[in-house]
Amino acid sequence: LKPGESNCVLFSDSPIEYPQAAKDAILKRYADLPLPADFPCCADEDDTLISNLDYNDNLLFKHDEFLQLLEFALKDFIANDDIVAGYPYYGAWGRDTMIVLNALLRIPGQLEQVEKVLRKYSRHLRGGLIPNMLPETGREVNYDSIDATLWYIILLWKVGKRKVDVGYWKEVIHLCEEILKSILNNKQYPFEIRQDGLINLKPEFAHATWMDVRMDGQSITPRDGAPVEINSLWYNALCCYEAMCKSYQEASGIPYLPMDLLVSTKEKVKEAFRKYWTSDYLADRLVGDTQIKEVRPNAILALSLPWQPVDKGQMKAVFLKAEAELLTPYGIRTLSPQDPRFRKKYYGSQKERDLAYHNGSVWAWLLGAFCGLGLKIWREDLDDEALAAKLSGYVQTFRTSFQKGHIASLAEVWDGDSPHFPKGAPAQAISVAALYNIETFIATLREES
């Protein structure tokens, strides 16, 4: 090539009929992508390529450029009417899709995309559940997820708050009534509603939470009984339904009372939640009335949601214990190192890695819940700038890695013990979504301070 000229190389897993059009589409998509400070075209005319390169590991992107990069990284997981869970291994998973859509809602202009995905999953509702896997992922459709549907209801409520549309509220209220009644009266899937209103997973459905790894048909991290985050999601889904009814009344002026059965179930679940409290944390699950006292991040997930079924003192105790035992510079451990089952490294055979996956491995996506819970605790005591500084401390490792050009996405998991090497998929949607949520909230706090 002559000075100033460029060329493109296209890679595809299928034939490209119109290479020029494909190239133009890619260039358009990344036209505003920030370039590192030592990129050749950023150099002065007198500089050579070699002299402009940074050899001292300096920051190559400004903070506002990092936020742009993070938005690009998040949008890279959008695949028409779904979300790719991670590259290069994964297709679309219902649970991950719902979690990522929460972050996409924060990006201006993405509301229509979020609705497009939600409508797709609405068409696949069966027995009150949305699928966790669809046929286009290359696998058989399955409904092995109880939480995906509960995340879905929370999303419907969040979308409604942005649309402020009477017709939308009316549509989703009826949809949620059908879903919630189907869950209450479930006969199709291996779970049941206990007398106290909590969702109880039977042993054969113990893999239906995000800790879903199985080996030889058995759950490696059993979640049978009443998992804490599932029942907080259940409580929040019922609260969202009630809030939808109120929003519809306010927008339309037409009285619409929530169903008594669903309101009474919500109150029962809130009352039953006291059974999880140990003395300084929440039990990971209940088997009957027996507390399974494992220090896992599911307690953080449970208390990071919009509505909390416990008091602020309990929330603070959970946060402090998680901060002491689960927090790392790369995310949250899936099990306390004080537990004898803790596995500090994610390596070895498939079996060994599966055993570590939810028993010590660090997940970045859990930082979103951790910071969300922290905000609920500190909100009344700290001003906006102090809050922003506190949150920044939890994500500084990732922020610096992006700004130095070390990474362009976030991995699936990290080793549970130092030096915390990244493992699994090198680009995981829920990891990027969590960091985007935290960083955009920090930016909002600083704008308001």
GROMACS .gro file of C-alpha atoms in nm, residues 97-321:
model
  225
   97THR     CA    1  -3.079  -1.174   2.744
   98MET     CA    2  -3.313  -1.031   3.009
   99ILE     CA    3  -3.021  -0.921   3.229
  100VAL     CA    4  -2.844  -0.750   2.937
  101LEU     CA    5  -3.162  -0.573   2.823
  102ASN     CA    6  -3.162  -0.388   3.157
  103ALA     CA    7  -2.835  -0.226   3.050
  104LEU     CA    8  -2.944  -0.165   2.690
  105LEU     CA    9  -3.236   0.039   2.825
  106ARG     CA   10  -2.979   0.292   2.947
  107ILE     CA   11  -2.846   0.354   2.596
  108PRO     CA   12  -3.033   0.634   2.416
  109GLY     CA   13  -3.227   0.504   2.117
  110GLN     CA   14  -3.229   0.138   2.225
  111LEU     CA   15  -3.585   0.121   2.363
  112GLU     CA   16  -3.721  -0.010   2.031
  113GLN     CA   17  -3.452  -0.281   2.023
  114VAL     CA   18  -3.538  -0.389   2.377
  115GLU     CA   19  -3.908  -0.411   2.291
  116LYS     CA   20  -3.827  -0.612   1.979
  117VAL     CA   21  -3.649  -0.875   2.187
  118LEU     CA   22  -3.920  -0.882   2.453
  119ARG     CA   23  -4.191  -0.935   2.190
  120LYS     CA   24  -3.997  -1.230   2.052
  121TYR     CA   25  -3.985  -1.399   2.391
  122SER     CA   26  -4.353  -1.320   2.450
  123ARG     CA   27  -4.437  -1.533   2.147
  124HIS     CA   28  -4.262  -1.830   2.307
  125LEU     CA   29  -4.432  -1.820   2.648
  126ARG     CA   30  -4.539  -2.164   2.760
  127GLY     CA   31  -4.704  -2.247   3.089
  128GLY     CA   32  -4.605  -1.908   3.228
  129LEU     CA   33  -4.235  -1.934   3.143
  130ILE     CA   34  -4.022  -1.786   2.867
  131PRO     CA   35  -3.757  -2.019   2.720
  132ASN     CA   36  -3.398  -2.025   2.830
  133MET     CA   37  -3.292  -2.171   2.495
  134LEU     CA   38  -3.454  -2.126   2.154
  135PRO     CA   39  -3.409  -2.354   1.849
  136GLU     CA   40  -3.200  -2.094   1.661
  137THR     CA   41  -2.922  -2.137   1.919
  138GLY     CA   42  -2.857  -2.478   1.764
  139ARG     CA   43  -2.998  -2.652   2.067
  140GLU     CA   44  -3.340  -2.790   2.148
  141VAL     CA   45  -3.579  -2.533   2.296
  142ASN     CA   46  -3.593  -2.562   2.673
  143TYR     CA   47  -3.761  -2.389   2.963
  144ASP     CA   48  -3.502  -2.481   3.225
  145SER     CA   49  -3.505  -2.141   3.390
  146ILE     CA   50  -3.740  -2.002   3.650
  147ASP     CA   51  -3.568  -1.665   3.686
  148ALA     CA   52  -3.565  -1.558   3.319
  149THR     CA   53  -3.942  -1.504   3.331
  150LEU     CA   54  -3.921  -1.301   3.652
  151TRP     CA   55  -3.647  -1.079   3.504
  152TYR     CA   56  -3.876  -1.045   3.200
  153ILE     CA   57  -4.164  -0.907   3.409
  154ILE     CA   58  -3.934  -0.654   3.577
  155LEU     CA   59  -3.820  -0.544   3.231
  156LEU     CA   60  -4.178  -0.499   3.112
  157TRP     CA   61  -4.230  -0.260   3.402
  158LYS     CA   62  -3.906  -0.070   3.330
  159VAL     CA   63  -3.997  -0.032   2.962
  160GLY     CA   64  -4.340   0.099   3.062
  161LYS     CA   65  -4.185   0.367   3.281
  162ARG     CA   66  -3.995   0.496   2.977
  163LYS     CA   67  -4.285   0.474   2.731
  164VAL     CA   68  -4.560   0.626   2.953
  165ASP     CA   69  -4.818   0.475   2.717
  166VAL     CA   70  -5.168   0.376   2.833
  167GLY     CA   71  -5.206   0.110   2.566
  168TYR     CA   72  -4.875  -0.048   2.664
  169TRP     CA   73  -4.971  -0.064   3.032
  170LYS     CA   74  -5.303  -0.228   2.951
  171GLU     CA   75  -5.136  -0.489   2.731
  172VAL     CA   76  -4.860  -0.588   2.974
  173ILE     CA   77  -5.090  -0.592   3.278
  174HIS     CA   78  -5.301  -0.863   3.118
  175LEU     CA   79  -4.988  -1.047   3.004
  176CYS     CA   80  -4.838  -1.038   3.354
  177GLU     CA   81  -5.163  -1.156   3.510
  178GLU     CA   82  -5.157  -1.463   3.287
  179ILE     CA   83  -4.791  -1.532   3.363
  180LEU     CA   84  -4.822  -1.486   3.739
  181LYS     CA   85  -5.139  -1.697   3.760
  182SER     CA   86  -4.969  -1.970   3.556
  183ILE     CA   87  -4.678  -1.973   3.802
  184LEU     CA   88  -4.916  -1.986   4.098
  185ASN     CA   89  -5.116  -2.273   3.947
  186ASN     CA   90  -4.820  -2.450   3.783
  187LYS     CA   91  -4.864  -2.817   3.699
  188GLN     CA   92  -4.629  -2.828   3.399
  189TYR     CA   93  -4.284  -2.775   3.549
  190PRO     CA   94  -4.108  -2.929   3.851
  191PHE     CA   95  -4.168  -2.643   4.094
  192GLU     CA   96  -4.449  -2.550   4.330
  193ILE     CA   97  -4.573  -2.261   4.540
  194ARG     CA   98  -4.534  -2.330   4.910
  195GLN     CA   99  -4.802  -2.246   5.164
  196ASP     CA  100  -4.602  -1.937   5.260
  197GLY     CA  101  -4.600  -1.816   4.896
  198LEU     CA  102  -4.235  -1.897   4.818
  199ILE     CA  103  -4.136  -2.074   4.496
  200ASN     CA  104  -3.997  -2.420   4.573
  201LEU     CA  105  -3.784  -2.601   4.314
  202LYS     CA  106  -3.800  -2.979   4.313
  203PRO     CA  107  -3.465  -3.166   4.291
  204GLU     CA  108  -3.511  -3.233   3.919
  205PHE     CA  109  -3.545  -2.854   3.864
  206ALA     CA  110  -3.251  -2.761   4.087
  207HIS     CA  111  -3.058  -2.636   3.781
  208ALA     CA  112  -3.324  -2.376   3.692
  209THR     CA  113  -3.136  -2.082   3.848
  210TRP     CA  114  -2.829  -1.904   3.709
  211MET     CA  115  -2.614  -2.159   3.896
  212ASP     CA  116  -2.718  -2.418   3.642
  213VAL     CA  117  -2.424  -2.651   3.572
  214ARG     CA  118  -2.506  -3.022   3.562
  215MET     CA  119  -2.287  -3.328   3.541
  216ASP     CA  120  -2.432  -3.667   3.448
  217GLY     CA  121  -2.780  -3.520   3.487
  218GLN     CA  122  -2.714  -3.396   3.842
  219SER     CA  123  -2.677  -3.034   3.956
  220ILE     CA  124  -2.324  -2.951   4.066
  221THR     CA  125  -2.449  -2.659   4.273
  222PRO     CA  126  -2.792  -2.781   4.391
  223ARG     CA  127  -3.050  -2.505   4.431
  224ASP     CA  128  -3.353  -2.720   4.511
  225GLY     CA  129  -3.590  -2.585   4.772
  226ALA     CA  130  -3.659  -2.211   4.782
  227PRO     CA  131  -3.353  -2.020   4.646
  228VAL     CA  132  -3.318  -1.673   4.793
  229GLU     CA  133  -3.273  -1.473   4.470
  230ILE     CA  134  -3.553  -1.661   4.293
  231ASN     CA  135  -3.797  -1.563   4.564
  232SER     CA  136  -3.680  -1.204   4.571
  233LEU     CA  137  -3.735  -1.195   4.193
  234TRP     CA  138  -4.078  -1.351   4.252
  235TYR     CA  139  -4.159  -1.083   4.510
  236ASN     CA  140  -4.036  -0.809   4.275
  237ALA     CA  141  -4.237  -0.947   3.982
  238LEU     CA  142  -4.551  -0.928   4.196
  239CYS     CA  143  -4.458  -0.574   4.306
  240CYS     CA  144  -4.399  -0.474   3.942
  241TYR     CA  145  -4.744  -0.602   3.849
  242GLU     CA  146  -4.900  -0.394   4.126
  243ALA     CA  147  -4.700  -0.088   4.014
  244MET     CA  148  -4.816  -0.142   3.654
  245CYS     CA  149  -5.179  -0.132   3.766
  246LYS     CA  150  -5.116   0.193   3.953
  247SER     CA  151  -4.937   0.348   3.652
  248TYR     CA  152  -5.225   0.251   3.423
  249GLN     CA  153  -5.475   0.416   3.657
  250GLU     CA  154  -5.266   0.734   3.674
  251ALA     CA  155  -5.217   0.749   3.295
  252SER     CA  156  -5.574   0.661   3.194
  253GLY     CA  157  -5.783   0.786   3.483
  254ILE     CA  158  -5.959   0.448   3.476
  255PRO     CA  159  -5.956   0.251   3.803
  256TYR     CA  160  -5.777  -0.084   3.770
  257LEU     CA  161  -5.723  -0.280   4.088
  258PRO     CA  162  -5.463  -0.557   4.093
  259MET     CA  163  -5.594  -0.909   4.145
  260ASP     CA  164  -5.649  -0.989   4.514
  261LEU     CA  165  -5.481  -1.328   4.473
  262LEU     CA  166  -5.160  -1.172   4.344
  263VAL     CA  167  -5.155  -0.896   4.606
  264SER     CA  168  -5.207  -1.145   4.889
  265THR     CA  169  -4.932  -1.369   4.748
  266LYS     CA  170  -4.694  -1.073   4.742
  267GLU     CA  171  -4.764  -1.005   5.110
  268LYS     CA  172  -4.714  -1.372   5.200
  269VAL     CA  173  -4.378  -1.380   5.021
  270LYS     CA  174  -4.262  -1.066   5.201
  271GLU     CA  175  -4.357  -1.216   5.537
  272ALA     CA  176  -4.193  -1.550   5.451
  273PHE     CA  177  -3.865  -1.380   5.362
  274ARG     CA  178  -3.777  -1.348   5.731
  275LYS     CA  179  -3.707  -1.724   5.722
  276TYR     CA  180  -3.389  -1.657   5.521
  277TRP     CA  181  -3.227  -1.436   5.783
  278THR     CA  182  -2.943  -1.606   5.971
  279SER     CA  183  -2.772  -1.353   6.196
  280ASP     CA  184  -2.558  -1.157   5.952
  281TYR     CA  185  -2.658  -1.285   5.607
  282LEU     CA  186  -2.937  -1.450   5.408
  283ALA     CA  187  -2.951  -1.827   5.369
  284ASP     CA  188  -2.883  -1.928   5.010
  285ARG     CA  189  -3.202  -2.136   5.006
  286LEU     CA  190  -3.461  -2.300   5.226
  287VAL     CA  191  -3.529  -2.671   5.218
  288GLY     CA  192  -3.854  -2.689   5.408
  289ASP     CA  193  -3.778  -2.454   5.697
  290THR     CA  194  -3.411  -2.555   5.710
  291GLN     CA  195  -3.169  -2.278   5.617
  292ILE     CA  196  -2.886  -2.374   5.380
  293LYS     CA  197  -2.625  -2.133   5.516
  294GLU     CA  198  -2.386  -2.086   5.226
  295VAL     CA  199  -2.222  -1.746   5.175
  296ARG     CA  200  -2.291  -1.694   4.807
  297PRO     CA  201  -2.369  -1.384   4.597
  298ASN     CA  202  -2.735  -1.481   4.561
  299ALA     CA  203  -2.814  -1.280   4.874
  300ILE     CA  204  -2.670  -0.972   4.699
  301LEU     CA  205  -2.880  -1.041   4.391
  302ALA     CA  206  -3.187  -1.076   4.610
  303LEU     CA  207  -3.142  -0.738   4.777
  304SER     CA  208  -3.027  -0.537   4.474
  305LEU     CA  209  -3.371  -0.546   4.309
  306PRO     CA  210  -3.617  -0.252   4.310
  307TRP     CA  211  -3.820  -0.379   4.610
  308GLN     CA  212  -3.658  -0.526   4.920
  309PRO     CA  213  -3.840  -0.766   5.154
  310VAL     CA  214  -3.595  -0.700   5.443
  311ASP     CA  215  -3.498  -0.394   5.649
  312LYS     CA  216  -3.202  -0.165   5.587
  313GLY     CA  217  -3.002  -0.306   5.877
  314GLN     CA  218  -3.018  -0.653   5.726
  315MET     CA  219  -2.925  -0.514   5.385
  316LYS     CA  220  -2.616  -0.349   5.533
  317ALA     CA  221  -2.512  -0.668   5.713
  318VAL     CA  222  -2.538  -0.869   5.390
  319PHE     CA  223  -2.337  -0.609   5.200
  320LEU     CA  224  -2.057  -0.597   5.457
  321LYS     CA  225  -2.023  -0.976   5.472
   0.00000   0.00000   0.00000
